[in-house]
Short mmCIF file of C-alpha atoms in Angstrom, two decimals:
data_model
loop_
_atom_site.label_atom_id
_atom_site.label_comp_id
_atom_site.label_asym_id
_atom_site.label_seq_id
_atom_site.Cartn_x
_atom_site.Cartn_y
_atom_site.Cartn_z
CA MET A 67 -19.48 11.74 25.03
CA LEU A 68 -23.00 12.88 25.88
CA SER A 69 -25.71 11.92 23.44
CA ALA A 70 -29.42 11.12 23.58
CA ARG A 71 -28.54 7.46 23.01
CA SER A 72 -25.94 7.25 25.76
CA VAL A 73 -28.14 9.05 28.30
CA PHE A 74 -31.15 6.87 27.59
CA GLN A 75 -28.96 3.75 27.66
CA GLU A 76 -27.93 4.67 31.20
CA ILE A 77 -31.58 5.16 32.17
CA LEU A 78 -32.50 1.83 30.59
CA ASP A 79 -29.69 -0.08 32.30
CA ASP A 80 -30.49 1.07 35.85
CA GLU A 81 -33.61 -0.32 37.52
CA HIS A 82 -34.44 2.78 39.55
CA SER A 83 -34.13 5.21 36.64
CA PHE A 84 -35.98 2.84 34.31
CA GLN A 85 -38.73 2.53 36.93
CA LEU A 86 -39.14 6.31 37.12
CA PHE A 87 -39.03 6.73 33.33
CA CYS A 88 -41.73 4.11 32.71
CA SER A 89 -43.85 5.41 35.60
CA ILE A 90 -43.80 8.96 34.20
CA ALA A 91 -44.59 7.70 30.70
CA ALA A 92 -47.40 5.39 31.87
CA SER A 93 -49.01 8.14 33.94
CA GLY A 94 -48.97 10.63 31.08
CA GLU A 95 -50.43 8.14 28.62
CA ALA A 96 -53.18 7.13 31.04
CA GLN A 97 -54.08 10.79 31.55
CA GLY A 98 -54.27 11.28 27.79
CA GLY A 99 -56.49 8.23 27.52
CA TRP A 100 -58.93 9.61 30.08
CA GLU A 101 -59.02 13.05 28.46
CA ASN A 102 -59.75 11.68 25.00
CA ALA A 103 -62.41 9.30 26.32
CA ARG A 104 -64.20 12.21 28.00
CA ILE A 105 -63.94 14.38 24.89
CA ALA A 106 -65.35 11.55 22.74
CA ALA A 107 -68.32 11.31 25.11
CA LEU A 108 -68.94 15.08 25.04
CA VAL A 109 -68.44 15.86 21.34
CA PRO A 110 -71.38 18.09 20.20
CA ASP A 111 -74.13 16.55 18.07
CA GLY A 112 -73.02 18.34 14.93
CA MET A 113 -69.59 16.70 15.16
CA ARG A 114 -70.46 13.17 16.25
CA ASP A 115 -68.60 11.73 13.26
CA LEU A 116 -65.43 12.76 15.08
CA ALA A 117 -66.26 10.86 18.28
CA PRO A 118 -65.01 7.39 17.16
CA LYS A 119 -61.66 8.90 16.14
CA VAL A 120 -61.27 10.70 19.47
CA ALA A 121 -62.20 7.47 21.24
CA ARG A 122 -59.60 5.58 19.17
CA HIS A 123 -57.02 8.19 20.16
CA GLY A 124 -57.88 7.65 23.81
CA ALA A 125 -57.77 3.86 23.46
CA ASP A 126 -54.30 4.13 21.92
CA GLU A 127 -53.10 6.26 24.83
CA ASP A 128 -54.49 3.73 27.31
CA LYS A 129 -52.69 0.99 25.39
CA HIS A 130 -49.42 2.90 25.63
CA GLY A 131 -49.87 3.21 29.39
CA ARG A 132 -50.37 -0.55 29.62
CA ILE A 133 -47.24 -1.11 27.52
CA PHE A 134 -45.09 0.94 29.89
CA ARG A 135 -46.58 -0.83 32.91
CA ALA A 136 -45.89 -4.18 31.23
CA LEU A 137 -42.25 -3.17 30.77
CA LEU A 138 -42.09 -2.53 34.49
CA ARG A 139 -43.69 -5.88 35.32
CA LYS A 140 -41.17 -7.72 33.15
CA ARG A 141 -38.47 -6.43 35.48
CA GLY A 142 -40.56 -7.10 38.57
CA LEU A 143 -40.84 -3.39 39.30
CA PRO A 144 -43.90 -1.52 40.58
CA ALA A 145 -44.82 1.91 39.28
CA VAL A 146 -43.66 4.78 41.47
CA PRO A 147 -45.37 8.12 42.14
CA VAL A 148 -44.75 10.74 39.48
CA PRO A 149 -43.07 13.89 40.84
CA ALA A 150 -45.34 16.88 40.23
CA GLU A 151 -42.61 18.82 38.44
CA THR A 152 -42.37 16.05 35.82
CA ASP A 153 -46.12 15.90 35.11
CA TYR A 154 -46.24 17.32 31.57
CA THR A 155 -50.04 17.07 31.23
CA MET A 156 -50.77 18.75 34.56
CA LEU A 157 -48.32 21.57 33.89
CA LEU A 158 -49.87 22.27 30.48
CA GLU A 159 -53.34 22.40 32.05
CA ARG A 160 -52.09 24.87 34.67
CA ARG A 161 -51.03 27.14 31.81
CA GLY A 162 -54.55 26.97 30.39
CA ILE A 163 -53.55 24.81 27.43
CA GLY A 164 -56.15 22.37 26.15
CA LEU A 165 -59.52 21.75 27.75
CA ALA A 166 -59.78 22.16 31.52
CA HIS A 167 -60.43 18.98 33.47
CA THR A 168 -63.35 20.66 35.22
CA LYS A 169 -65.01 20.96 31.80
CA LEU A 170 -64.25 17.34 30.95
CA ARG A 171 -65.64 16.07 34.26
CA ALA A 172 -68.95 17.83 33.64
CA ASP A 173 -71.72 16.27 31.56
CA GLU A 174 -72.33 19.31 29.37
CA PRO A 175 -71.66 18.80 25.65
CA LEU A 176 -68.60 20.54 24.30
CA THR A 177 -68.89 23.32 21.74
CA GLU A 178 -67.37 23.35 18.28
CA GLN A 179 -64.90 25.91 19.64
CA ASP A 180 -63.90 23.45 22.37
CA VAL A 181 -63.18 20.80 19.76
CA VAL A 182 -61.01 23.26 17.83
CA VAL A 183 -59.03 23.95 21.03
CA TYR A 184 -58.67 20.22 21.74
CA LEU A 185 -57.42 19.42 18.24
CA ALA A 186 -55.00 22.36 18.13
CA HIS A 187 -53.57 21.44 21.53
CA SER A 188 -53.28 17.81 20.42
CA ARG A 189 -51.56 18.79 17.16
CA VAL A 190 -48.80 20.45 19.23
CA THR A 191 -48.38 17.72 21.86
CA GLU A 192 -48.55 14.93 19.29
CA GLN A 193 -45.75 16.63 17.35
CA ARG A 194 -43.59 16.33 20.46
CA ALA A 195 -44.66 12.74 21.10
CA ALA A 196 -44.03 11.68 17.51
CA GLU A 197 -40.55 13.25 17.54
CA GLN A 198 -39.61 11.67 20.86
CA MET A 199 -40.75 8.22 19.78
CA ALA A 200 -38.98 8.55 16.42
CA LEU A 201 -35.78 9.28 18.36
CA LEU A 202 -36.26 6.17 20.48
CA VAL A 203 -36.97 4.05 17.41
CA ARG A 204 -33.84 5.36 15.72
CA HIS A 205 -31.65 4.37 18.67
CA PHE A 206 -33.55 1.49 20.27
CA GLY A 207 -35.95 0.14 17.64
CA ASP A 208 -34.05 -3.16 17.59
CA HIS A 209 -33.55 -3.39 21.36
CA PRO A 210 -34.65 -6.82 22.62
CA GLU A 211 -36.50 -5.43 25.65
CA ILE A 212 -38.14 -2.21 24.45
CA GLY A 213 -37.77 -2.27 20.65
CA ARG A 214 -41.20 -3.64 19.75
CA ALA A 215 -42.89 -1.33 22.27
CA VAL A 216 -41.28 1.84 20.96
CA ARG A 217 -42.00 0.89 17.34
CA MET A 218 -45.67 0.29 18.12
CA ILE A 219 -46.07 3.50 20.09
CA SER A 220 -44.20 5.50 17.45
CA GLY A 221 -46.57 4.27 14.74
CA ASP A 222 -49.56 5.30 16.85
CA GLU A 223 -48.14 8.75 17.53
CA ASP A 224 -47.58 9.31 13.81
CA ALA A 225 -51.23 8.37 13.20
CA HIS A 226 -52.41 10.74 15.95
CA LEU A 227 -50.44 13.61 14.42
CA ALA A 228 -51.81 12.86 10.93
CA TYR A 229 -55.37 12.83 12.31
CA CYS A 230 -54.87 16.22 13.99
CA HIS A 231 -53.58 17.76 10.76
CA GLU A 232 -56.47 16.37 8.72
CA GLU A 233 -59.24 17.36 11.14
CA LEU A 234 -57.84 20.85 11.74
CA LEU A 235 -57.67 21.49 8.00
CA ARG A 236 -61.30 20.41 7.70
CA LEU A 237 -62.25 22.81 10.47
CA ALA A 238 -60.21 25.59 8.86
CA HIS A 239 -62.27 25.14 5.71
CA ARG A 240 -65.38 25.54 7.86
CA GLY A 241 -64.26 29.00 8.95
CA HIS A 242 -62.14 28.30 12.03
CA GLY A 243 -58.78 29.15 10.44
CA ARG A 244 -57.96 32.22 12.52
CA THR A 245 -58.93 30.54 15.78
CA ILE A 246 -56.87 27.47 14.90
CA GLN A 247 -53.76 29.52 14.18
CA ARG A 248 -54.18 31.55 17.37
CA VAL A 249 -54.61 28.46 19.53
CA LEU A 250 -51.75 26.63 17.80
CA ARG A 251 -49.36 29.50 18.43
CA ARG A 252 -50.36 29.88 22.07
CA SER A 253 -50.18 26.13 22.65
CA ALA A 254 -46.80 25.78 20.97
CA LEU A 255 -45.17 28.59 22.94
CA ALA A 256 -46.52 27.18 26.21
CA GLU A 257 -45.56 23.62 25.30
CA ILE A 258 -41.91 24.37 24.57
CA ALA A 259 -41.59 26.06 27.98
CA VAL A 260 -43.29 23.17 29.77
CA TYR A 261 -41.18 20.65 27.86
CA ARG A 262 -38.03 22.51 28.96
CA ASP A 263 -39.14 22.56 32.59
CA VAL A 264 -40.17 18.90 32.60
CA SER A 265 -36.95 17.85 30.83
CA LEU A 266 -34.87 19.70 33.42
CA ALA A 267 -36.85 18.11 36.25
CA VAL A 268 -36.59 14.61 34.80
CA MET A 269 -32.84 14.94 34.23
CA ASP A 270 -32.43 16.24 37.78
CA HIS A 271 -34.17 13.15 39.16
CA MET A 272 -32.24 10.84 36.84
CA GLY A 273 -28.96 12.49 37.79
CA ARG A 274 -29.58 11.82 41.46
CA LEU A 275 -30.65 8.22 40.84
CA LEU A 276 -27.65 7.56 38.57
CA ARG A 277 -25.24 9.66 40.65
CA TRP A 278 -24.09 11.76 37.75
CA PRO A 279 -21.24 14.14 38.47
CA ALA A 280 -22.22 17.80 38.72
CA ALA A 281 -20.45 18.62 35.46
CA LYS A 282 -22.49 16.04 33.55
CA SER A 283 -25.78 17.25 35.01
CA ALA A 284 -24.82 20.84 34.22
CA ALA A 285 -23.96 19.95 30.63
CA LEU A 286 -27.29 18.18 30.12
CA ALA A 287 -29.18 21.10 31.66
CA ALA A 288 -27.33 23.50 29.38
CA GLY A 289 -28.27 21.38 26.38
CA ILE A 290 -31.92 21.42 27.38
CA ARG A 291 -31.87 25.20 27.79
CA ALA A 292 -30.12 25.61 24.44
CA GLY A 293 -32.80 23.47 22.82
CA TYR A 294 -35.47 25.70 24.34
CA ALA A 295 -33.69 28.83 23.11
CA TYR A 296 -33.73 27.45 19.56
CA GLU A 297 -37.40 26.44 19.84
CA ARG A 298 -38.38 29.82 21.25
CA PHE A 299 -36.54 31.61 18.45
CA ALA A 300 -37.70 29.51 15.49
CA GLY A 301 -38.28 25.84 16.24
CA TRP A 302 -41.83 26.30 17.49
CA HIS A 303 -42.97 27.10 13.94
CA ARG A 304 -42.86 23.39 13.06
CA MET A 305 -45.65 22.86 15.59
CA VAL A 306 -48.13 25.27 14.07
CA GLY A 307 -48.05 24.47 10.37
CA LEU A 308 -50.80 22.33 8.85
CA ARG A 309 -50.56 20.05 5.83
CA MET A 310 -52.77 17.27 4.56
CA PRO A 311 -51.06 14.03 5.67
CA ASP A 312 -50.09 11.23 3.33
CA ARG A 313 -52.13 8.82 5.45
CA LEU A 314 -55.75 9.99 5.51
CA ASP A 315 -58.34 8.82 8.02
CA ALA A 316 -55.47 7.60 10.22
CA LEU A 317 -57.75 6.92 13.19
CA GLY A 318 -60.64 5.58 11.16
CA THR A 319 -58.77 2.62 9.70
CA PRO A 320 -57.03 -0.25 11.48
CA ALA A 321 -53.50 0.52 12.59
CA PRO A 322 -50.74 -1.36 10.74
CA ALA A 323 -48.97 -4.04 12.74
CA PRO A 324 -45.52 -3.02 14.04
CA ALA A 325 -42.62 -4.37 12.02
#
């Protein structure tokens, strides 16, 4: 029977698929770390109180990249190149979602509008990250090899999502509400399409590494497309709502230790 648990167990049990999975994850986290570090450095003067939180976000992403690389080292595996079609961050940028890397590489301060775009984009992508890590914790939180890592990363992703909610609500109260909703909607609709495409590409690579029969690969691809159809119809709405989180100042206080 196909399930998220059984598929990931196969990926975990095979060195080549595990190597690709961790390499993709480490690359994406490292990219997020760089982006947040640049944004923290370029936050406009009127919003400098936000810079330490953005920097903390970036430091967490760098930490996650190190965690995935450490999981590879424990098996004596090097990282492998990430196929372009599985590069979630790059594909989002190509769709014009988030802040362009050309802007982040420059030394010009960002505008308040840029910060709104960054936070709205992050609110959408952190929703996805928090959900994915919660799934891994549910199925593998007690796993002897990856359990502690997925619990730690999951806690961080929850904090990142809480921070995005809180800061966007503050900006909405400062008059950015319409812009925030517009950017959230655009980001969410682009993200669900990119997530579908990346999921299909990753499963295609995994299927070849694990020598899945054609029927199994087709069933997984159909499931991914069905998930996208639901998200395109209604599921994307969960990515655009804003509510004040239970945990306030999530990136301004020390993170709790993983259980």
